Short mmCIF file of C-alpha atoms in Angstrom, two decimals:
data_model
loop_
_atom_site.label_atom_id
_atom_site.label_comp_id
_atom_site.label_asym_id
_atom_site.label_seq_id
_atom_site.Cartn_x
_atom_site.Cartn_y
_atom_site.Cartn_z
CA UNK A 19 131.27 21.73 -43.64
CA UNK A 20 127.79 20.28 -44.08
CA UNK A 21 126.61 17.89 -41.29
CA UNK A 22 125.72 14.44 -42.51
CA UNK A 23 122.61 12.96 -40.79
CA UNK A 24 122.48 9.17 -40.85
CA UNK A 25 119.69 7.96 -43.05
CA UNK A 26 118.55 5.53 -40.32
CA UNK A 27 118.63 8.17 -37.54
CA UNK A 28 114.85 8.09 -37.11
CA UNK A 29 114.88 4.33 -36.60
CA UNK A 30 117.64 4.55 -33.98
CA UNK A 31 115.66 7.17 -32.06
CA UNK A 32 112.52 5.00 -32.05
CA UNK A 33 114.43 1.99 -30.82
CA UNK A 34 115.97 4.07 -28.04
CA UNK A 35 112.55 5.30 -26.95
CA UNK A 36 111.18 1.75 -27.04
CA UNK A 37 114.02 0.48 -24.87
CA UNK A 38 113.48 3.30 -22.37
CA UNK A 39 109.76 2.44 -22.21
CA UNK A 40 110.54 -1.25 -21.66
CA UNK A 41 112.86 -0.35 -18.79
CA UNK A 42 110.21 1.90 -17.22
CA UNK A 43 107.56 -0.86 -17.57
CA UNK A 44 109.87 -3.40 -15.93
CA UNK A 45 110.56 -1.02 -13.06
CA UNK A 46 106.82 -0.41 -12.61
CA UNK A 47 106.02 -4.13 -12.69
CA UNK A 48 108.78 -4.78 -10.19
CA UNK A 49 107.37 -2.17 -7.85
CA UNK A 50 103.89 -3.67 -8.16
CA UNK A 51 105.29 -7.16 -7.54
CA UNK A 52 107.15 -5.93 -4.44
CA UNK A 53 103.94 -4.33 -3.18
CA UNK A 54 101.93 -7.49 -3.86
CA UNK A 55 104.54 -9.69 -2.19
CA UNK A 56 104.55 -7.42 0.81
CA UNK A 57 100.79 -7.66 1.12
CA UNK A 58 100.94 -11.45 0.72
CA UNK A 59 103.62 -11.67 3.41
CA UNK A 60 101.50 -9.57 5.75
CA UNK A 61 98.44 -11.75 5.04
CA UNK A 62 100.45 -14.94 5.52
CA UNK A 63 101.94 -13.59 8.72
CA UNK A 64 98.46 -12.81 10.05
CA UNK A 65 97.20 -16.23 8.96
CA UNK A 66 100.20 -18.03 10.46
CA UNK A 67 99.74 -16.13 13.69
CA UNK A 68 96.08 -17.17 13.80
CA UNK A 69 96.94 -20.80 13.04
CA UNK A 70 99.67 -20.79 15.68
CA UNK A 71 97.20 -19.40 18.20
CA UNK A 72 94.62 -22.07 17.24
CA UNK A 73 97.30 -24.75 17.48
CA UNK A 74 98.47 -23.56 20.90
CA UNK A 75 94.89 -23.36 22.12
CA UNK A 76 94.12 -26.89 20.88
CA UNK A 77 97.18 -28.49 22.49
CA UNK A 78 96.60 -26.61 25.73
CA UNK A 79 93.07 -28.01 25.88
CA UNK A 80 94.16 -31.44 24.59
CA UNK A 81 96.88 -31.74 27.22
CA UNK A 82 94.52 -30.69 30.00
CA UNK A 83 91.89 -33.27 29.00
CA UNK A 84 94.52 -35.97 28.54
CA UNK A 85 95.87 -35.31 32.05
CA UNK A 86 92.34 -35.40 33.47
CA UNK A 87 91.70 -38.79 31.83
CA UNK A 88 95.05 -40.00 33.18
CA UNK A 89 93.86 -38.91 36.61
CA UNK A 90 90.63 -40.86 36.22
CA UNK A 91 92.60 -43.95 35.22
CA UNK A 92 94.95 -43.62 38.19
CA UNK A 93 91.95 -43.56 40.54
CA UNK A 94 90.27 -46.59 38.96
CA UNK A 95 91.53 -48.96 41.65
CA UNK A 96 89.71 -46.84 44.25
CA UNK A 97 86.32 -47.24 42.55
CA UNK A 98 83.92 -49.79 44.05
CA UNK A 99 83.51 -52.86 41.87
CA UNK A 100 79.80 -52.21 41.07
CA UNK A 101 80.72 -48.75 39.78
CA UNK A 102 83.66 -49.76 37.59
CA UNK A 103 81.60 -50.26 34.45
CA UNK A 104 80.11 -46.75 34.66
CA UNK A 105 83.55 -45.39 35.57
CA UNK A 106 85.13 -46.78 32.41
CA UNK A 107 82.11 -45.79 30.31
CA UNK A 108 82.70 -42.20 31.45
CA UNK A 109 86.37 -42.45 30.50
CA UNK A 110 85.53 -43.82 27.06
CA UNK A 111 83.06 -40.96 26.55
CA UNK A 112 85.87 -38.50 27.35
CA UNK A 113 88.12 -40.29 24.87
CA UNK A 114 85.40 -40.17 22.21
CA UNK A 115 84.97 -36.43 22.72
CA UNK A 116 88.73 -35.89 22.54
CA UNK A 117 88.93 -37.94 19.33
CA UNK A 118 86.19 -35.82 17.74
CA UNK A 119 88.02 -32.60 18.63
CA UNK A 120 91.25 -33.96 17.17
CA UNK A 121 89.45 -34.93 13.97
CA UNK A 122 88.00 -31.42 13.67
CA UNK A 123 91.40 -29.85 14.42
CA UNK A 124 92.90 -31.77 11.50
CA UNK A 125 91.53 -29.02 9.27
CA UNK A 126 94.21 -26.59 10.49
CA UNK A 127 96.85 -28.62 12.33
CA UNK A 128 99.96 -29.78 10.46
CA UNK A 129 99.96 -33.50 9.74
CA UNK A 130 102.85 -34.18 12.13
CA UNK A 131 100.88 -32.53 14.97
CA UNK A 132 97.80 -34.62 14.17
CA UNK A 133 99.92 -37.78 14.11
CA UNK A 134 101.55 -36.92 17.44
CA UNK A 135 98.20 -36.21 19.13
CA UNK A 136 96.64 -39.36 17.62
CA UNK A 137 99.51 -41.46 18.98
CA UNK A 138 98.96 -40.01 22.46
CA UNK A 139 95.24 -40.68 22.21
CA UNK A 140 95.73 -44.26 20.97
CA UNK A 141 98.12 -44.99 23.84
CA UNK A 142 95.61 -43.58 26.31
CA UNK A 143 92.81 -45.66 24.81
CA UNK A 144 94.94 -48.82 24.93
CA UNK A 145 95.86 -48.13 28.56
CA UNK A 146 92.18 -47.73 29.35
CA UNK A 147 91.35 -51.07 27.72
CA UNK A 148 94.16 -52.89 29.49
CA UNK A 149 93.22 -51.45 32.89
CA UNK A 150 89.56 -52.24 32.34
CA UNK A 151 90.48 -55.82 31.47
CA UNK A 152 92.40 -56.19 34.73
CA UNK A 153 89.77 -54.65 36.99
CA UNK A 154 86.61 -56.03 35.37
CA UNK A 155 86.74 -59.79 34.83
CA UNK A 156 85.31 -61.10 31.60
CA UNK A 157 81.74 -62.29 31.87
CA UNK A 158 80.61 -65.76 31.04
CA UNK A 159 77.52 -66.18 28.91
CA UNK A 160 74.58 -66.22 31.27
CA UNK A 161 71.28 -64.41 30.93
CA UNK A 162 69.65 -62.86 33.95
CA UNK A 163 66.62 -64.59 35.33
CA UNK A 164 67.77 -68.20 34.80
CA UNK A 165 66.08 -70.35 32.18
CA UNK A 166 63.82 -68.51 29.78
CA UNK A 167 60.17 -69.38 29.60
CA UNK A 168 58.70 -70.63 26.37
CA UNK A 169 58.59 -67.77 23.91
CA UNK A 170 55.23 -66.17 23.29
CA UNK A 171 54.13 -65.35 19.72
CA UNK A 172 55.64 -62.10 18.47
CA UNK A 173 53.51 -59.03 18.19
CA UNK A 174 53.66 -56.63 15.27
CA UNK A 175 55.88 -53.55 15.40
CA UNK A 176 54.34 -51.08 17.82
CA UNK A 177 55.73 -47.76 19.07
CA UNK A 178 56.12 -47.61 22.84
CA UNK A 179 54.80 -44.08 22.63
CA UNK A 180 51.33 -45.28 21.53
CA UNK A 181 51.17 -48.82 22.89
CA UNK A 182 48.90 -48.06 25.86
CA UNK A 183 47.88 -51.68 26.32
CA UNK A 184 51.51 -52.69 26.64
CA UNK A 185 52.08 -49.96 29.22
CA UNK A 186 49.10 -51.14 31.25
CA UNK A 187 49.82 -54.86 31.22
CA UNK A 188 53.62 -55.04 31.27
CA UNK A 189 55.91 -54.12 34.14
CA UNK A 190 57.18 -50.55 34.11
CA UNK A 191 60.69 -51.96 34.44
CA UNK A 192 60.51 -52.71 30.72
CA UNK A 193 60.47 -48.98 30.03
CA UNK A 194 62.43 -47.39 32.83
CA UNK A 195 64.63 -49.15 35.36
CA UNK A 196 67.36 -48.14 37.75
CA UNK A 197 69.70 -48.53 34.76
CA UNK A 198 67.90 -45.88 32.71
CA UNK A 199 65.43 -45.68 29.82
CA UNK A 200 64.97 -48.49 27.31
CA UNK A 201 63.73 -52.07 26.98
CA UNK A 202 64.29 -54.68 29.67
CA UNK A 203 63.50 -58.38 30.25
CA UNK A 204 61.58 -59.13 27.05
CA UNK A 205 61.09 -62.31 25.05
CA UNK A 206 59.75 -62.70 21.49
CA UNK A 207 58.56 -59.13 21.02
CA UNK A 208 58.78 -56.66 18.16
CA UNK A 209 59.04 -53.05 19.35
CA UNK A 210 60.04 -49.59 18.16
CA UNK A 211 61.32 -46.65 20.18
CA UNK A 212 60.28 -43.38 18.52
CA UNK A 213 62.39 -40.29 17.79
CA UNK A 214 60.62 -38.40 20.58
CA UNK A 215 61.57 -41.07 23.09
CA UNK A 216 65.13 -41.47 21.83
CA UNK A 217 66.69 -38.20 20.60
CA UNK A 218 69.68 -37.09 22.69
CA UNK A 219 68.92 -39.71 25.33
CA UNK A 220 70.90 -42.61 26.81
CA UNK A 221 69.21 -45.84 25.69
CA UNK A 222 69.60 -49.27 27.29
CA UNK A 223 68.45 -52.60 25.84
CA UNK A 224 68.92 -55.39 28.38
CA UNK A 225 67.94 -59.04 28.83
CA UNK A 226 66.28 -59.56 25.46
CA UNK A 227 65.61 -62.92 23.79
CA UNK A 228 64.36 -63.40 20.22
CA UNK A 229 63.29 -59.75 19.88
CA UNK A 230 63.08 -57.36 16.93
CA UNK A 231 63.94 -53.84 18.11
CA UNK A 232 64.14 -50.56 16.19
CA UNK A 233 65.59 -47.48 17.87
CA UNK A 234 64.69 -44.46 15.75
CA UNK A 235 66.18 -41.00 16.09
CA UNK A 236 69.66 -40.10 17.35
CA UNK A 237 70.39 -41.27 20.90
CA UNK A 238 73.32 -39.84 22.86
CA UNK A 239 74.53 -43.34 23.81
CA UNK A 240 73.35 -46.94 23.53
CA UNK A 241 74.06 -49.89 25.82
CA UNK A 242 73.00 -53.36 24.66
CA UNK A 243 73.51 -56.10 27.26
CA UNK A 244 72.48 -59.75 27.60
CA UNK A 245 70.75 -60.23 24.25
CA UNK A 246 70.28 -63.53 22.42
CA UNK A 247 68.85 -64.32 18.98
CA UNK A 248 67.85 -60.68 18.50
CA UNK A 249 67.68 -58.33 15.56
CA UNK A 250 68.37 -54.77 16.65
CA UNK A 251 68.63 -51.56 14.60
CA UNK A 252 69.76 -48.29 16.23
CA UNK A 253 69.78 -44.82 14.71
CA UNK A 254 73.08 -42.87 14.59
CA UNK A 255 74.47 -42.28 18.07
CA UNK A 256 76.27 -39.05 18.92
CA UNK A 257 78.40 -40.76 21.58
CA UNK A 258 79.38 -44.41 21.81
CA UNK A 259 77.64 -47.77 21.61
CA UNK A 260 78.50 -50.48 24.14
CA UNK A 261 77.57 -54.09 23.35
CA UNK A 262 78.01 -56.57 26.20
CA UNK A 263 77.22 -60.29 26.40
CA UNK A 264 75.34 -60.72 23.10
CA UNK A 265 74.86 -64.08 21.40
CA UNK A 266 73.76 -65.08 17.89
CA UNK A 267 72.23 -61.72 17.02
CA UNK A 268 72.22 -59.18 14.18
CA UNK A 269 72.99 -55.58 15.16
CA UNK A 270 72.87 -52.55 12.86
CA UNK A 271 74.65 -49.65 14.60
CA UNK A 272 76.09 -46.22 13.79
CA UNK A 273 78.30 -44.23 16.17
CA UNK A 274 81.61 -42.50 16.60
CA UNK A 275 82.89 -45.51 18.52
CA UNK A 276 81.50 -49.00 19.08
CA UNK A 277 82.77 -51.30 21.84
CA UNK A 278 81.82 -54.98 21.95
CA UNK A 279 82.58 -57.15 24.98
CA UNK A 280 82.05 -60.84 25.72
CA UNK A 281 79.92 -61.56 22.65
CA UNK A 282 79.70 -64.61 20.37
CA UNK A 283 78.51 -65.46 16.86
CA UNK A 284 77.03 -62.05 16.19
CA UNK A 285 76.82 -60.02 12.98
CA UNK A 286 77.58 -56.30 13.17
CA UNK A 287 76.38 -54.07 10.35
CA UNK A 288 78.05 -50.86 11.40
CA UNK A 289 78.88 -47.27 10.53
CA UNK A 290 81.71 -46.08 12.79
CA UNK A 291 83.67 -42.87 12.28
CA UNK A 292 86.39 -43.68 14.81
CA UNK A 293 86.79 -47.40 15.40
CA UNK A 294 85.11 -50.56 16.62
CA UNK A 295 86.78 -52.29 19.56
CA UNK A 296 86.14 -55.91 20.55
CA UNK A 297 87.27 -57.76 23.66
CA UNK A 298 86.49 -61.25 24.87
CA UNK A 299 84.64 -61.98 21.63
CA UNK A 300 84.59 -64.75 19.05
CA UNK A 301 82.68 -65.32 15.83
CA UNK A 302 82.10 -61.62 15.23
CA UNK A 303 81.32 -60.83 11.57
CA UNK A 304 81.15 -57.30 10.21
CA UNK A 305 79.75 -55.43 7.22
CA UNK A 306 78.82 -51.80 6.51
CA UNK A 307 75.48 -50.63 7.89
CA UNK A 308 72.71 -51.12 5.34
CA UNK A 309 69.69 -49.82 7.23
CA UNK A 310 67.45 -47.51 5.20
CA UNK A 311 64.91 -45.13 6.69
CA UNK A 312 63.29 -41.91 5.38
CA UNK A 313 64.62 -39.90 8.32
CA UNK A 314 68.12 -41.36 8.35
CA UNK A 315 69.89 -38.29 6.89
CA UNK A 316 68.33 -36.13 9.59
CA UNK A 317 69.40 -38.59 12.29
CA UNK A 318 73.02 -38.43 11.08
CA UNK A 319 72.94 -34.63 11.14
CA UNK A 320 71.51 -34.58 14.67
CA UNK A 321 74.13 -37.07 15.84
CA UNK A 322 76.95 -35.12 14.18
CA UNK A 323 78.25 -38.19 12.32
CA UNK A 324 79.91 -37.98 8.92
CA UNK A 325 78.21 -40.39 6.52
CA UNK A 326 81.23 -40.23 4.20
CA UNK A 327 83.55 -41.72 6.85
CA UNK A 328 83.03 -45.36 7.82
CA UNK A 329 85.77 -47.54 9.33
CA UNK A 330 83.50 -50.57 9.53
CA UNK A 331 86.27 -53.06 8.66
CA UNK A 332 88.98 -51.55 10.89
CA UNK A 333 88.46 -53.38 14.19
CA UNK A 334 90.75 -53.36 17.22
CA UNK A 335 90.78 -56.70 19.04
CA UNK A 336 92.18 -56.21 22.54
CA UNK A 337 92.74 -59.97 22.77
CA UNK A 338 94.89 -60.07 19.63
CA UNK A 339 98.13 -58.11 19.84
CA UNK A 340 99.71 -59.24 16.57
CA UNK A 341 99.64 -56.42 14.02
CA UNK A 342 100.76 -58.47 11.03
CA UNK A 343 98.16 -61.24 11.35
CA UNK A 344 94.38 -61.11 11.17
CA UNK A 345 92.57 -61.71 14.46
CA UNK A 346 90.72 -65.06 14.47
CA UNK A 347 87.92 -63.47 16.51
CA UNK A 348 86.34 -61.41 13.74
CA UNK A 349 85.94 -61.46 9.97
CA UNK A 350 84.25 -59.57 7.14
CA UNK A 351 80.93 -60.93 5.90
CA UNK A 352 81.28 -61.80 2.19
CA UNK A 353 79.06 -59.66 0.00
CA UNK A 354 77.05 -62.66 -1.18
CA UNK A 355 76.27 -63.58 2.45
CA UNK A 356 75.12 -60.15 3.60
CA UNK A 357 71.44 -60.06 4.45
CA UNK A 358 69.66 -56.69 4.26
CA UNK A 359 67.88 -55.65 7.41
CA UNK A 360 64.19 -56.56 7.39
CA UNK A 361 63.45 -53.94 10.03
CA UNK A 362 62.27 -50.53 8.90
#
């Protein structure tokens, strides 16, 4: 009997071969996907292990520094009264450094870890402020040296580095005192500290009346104390700025943290990457720093400050505990009332 071959037999064979090829391709793709997934898992495991190690290392260091600061606070009552200010300045510097490390660690720490560490740091900072308030009484407004003599006519801006006549005729205490390097006991003068004099140095400006002062460069810290009717501009500071007992002045400051104590009716034009803290103050008005200088970008780089981060309007008032109401001790300067700095 003659075999009958289906007329569509060739088509059926082609379809069968196509299906077999599709199955083989799927198997091959699956194998490649399994291999890729395995490599990804290995990479992720290595990455997670590295991140876990970085996380453990950070918290080990963070906990150690936190405990050391706690220890400094617990010994505060043993510090002699004249040394309390420097003692708390040292603690605030440690807190500033710890805040910077936490900010940097935010690049790899989970958000809940950052929040937990920030809460610990905020509590430590608040404890420091409360203890300082108890141990160091608030100052009343009084300028050293009694009544000021009649102001002499202002000179033009002159760099201390080149002002030989000033060095010869004025007391050396105006340049260097037991408190450190800076400007001291001046009335109605206009002066500039140069980058060479300032960079990575602790600067002090004390007992100034009706002065125009420019601090160029990037100091490591700045302390402004007992200033009245002054206009002061400071380059970006790698550490903190402390303002104490200042009246009716205009300050342009940039730092990781700015602390203002016992000051009245003063305008702060600030760039602060952490926060600005006020205590014992009234009539403080704030606005973002507006100082312009050809070397300003370089100063920010040297100080390690991020120009894109500025918490100028996020002040902590240690005398105002209410979180749902604005402190009456500070306010934002309306845009139409902001006056650009005339110092350059």
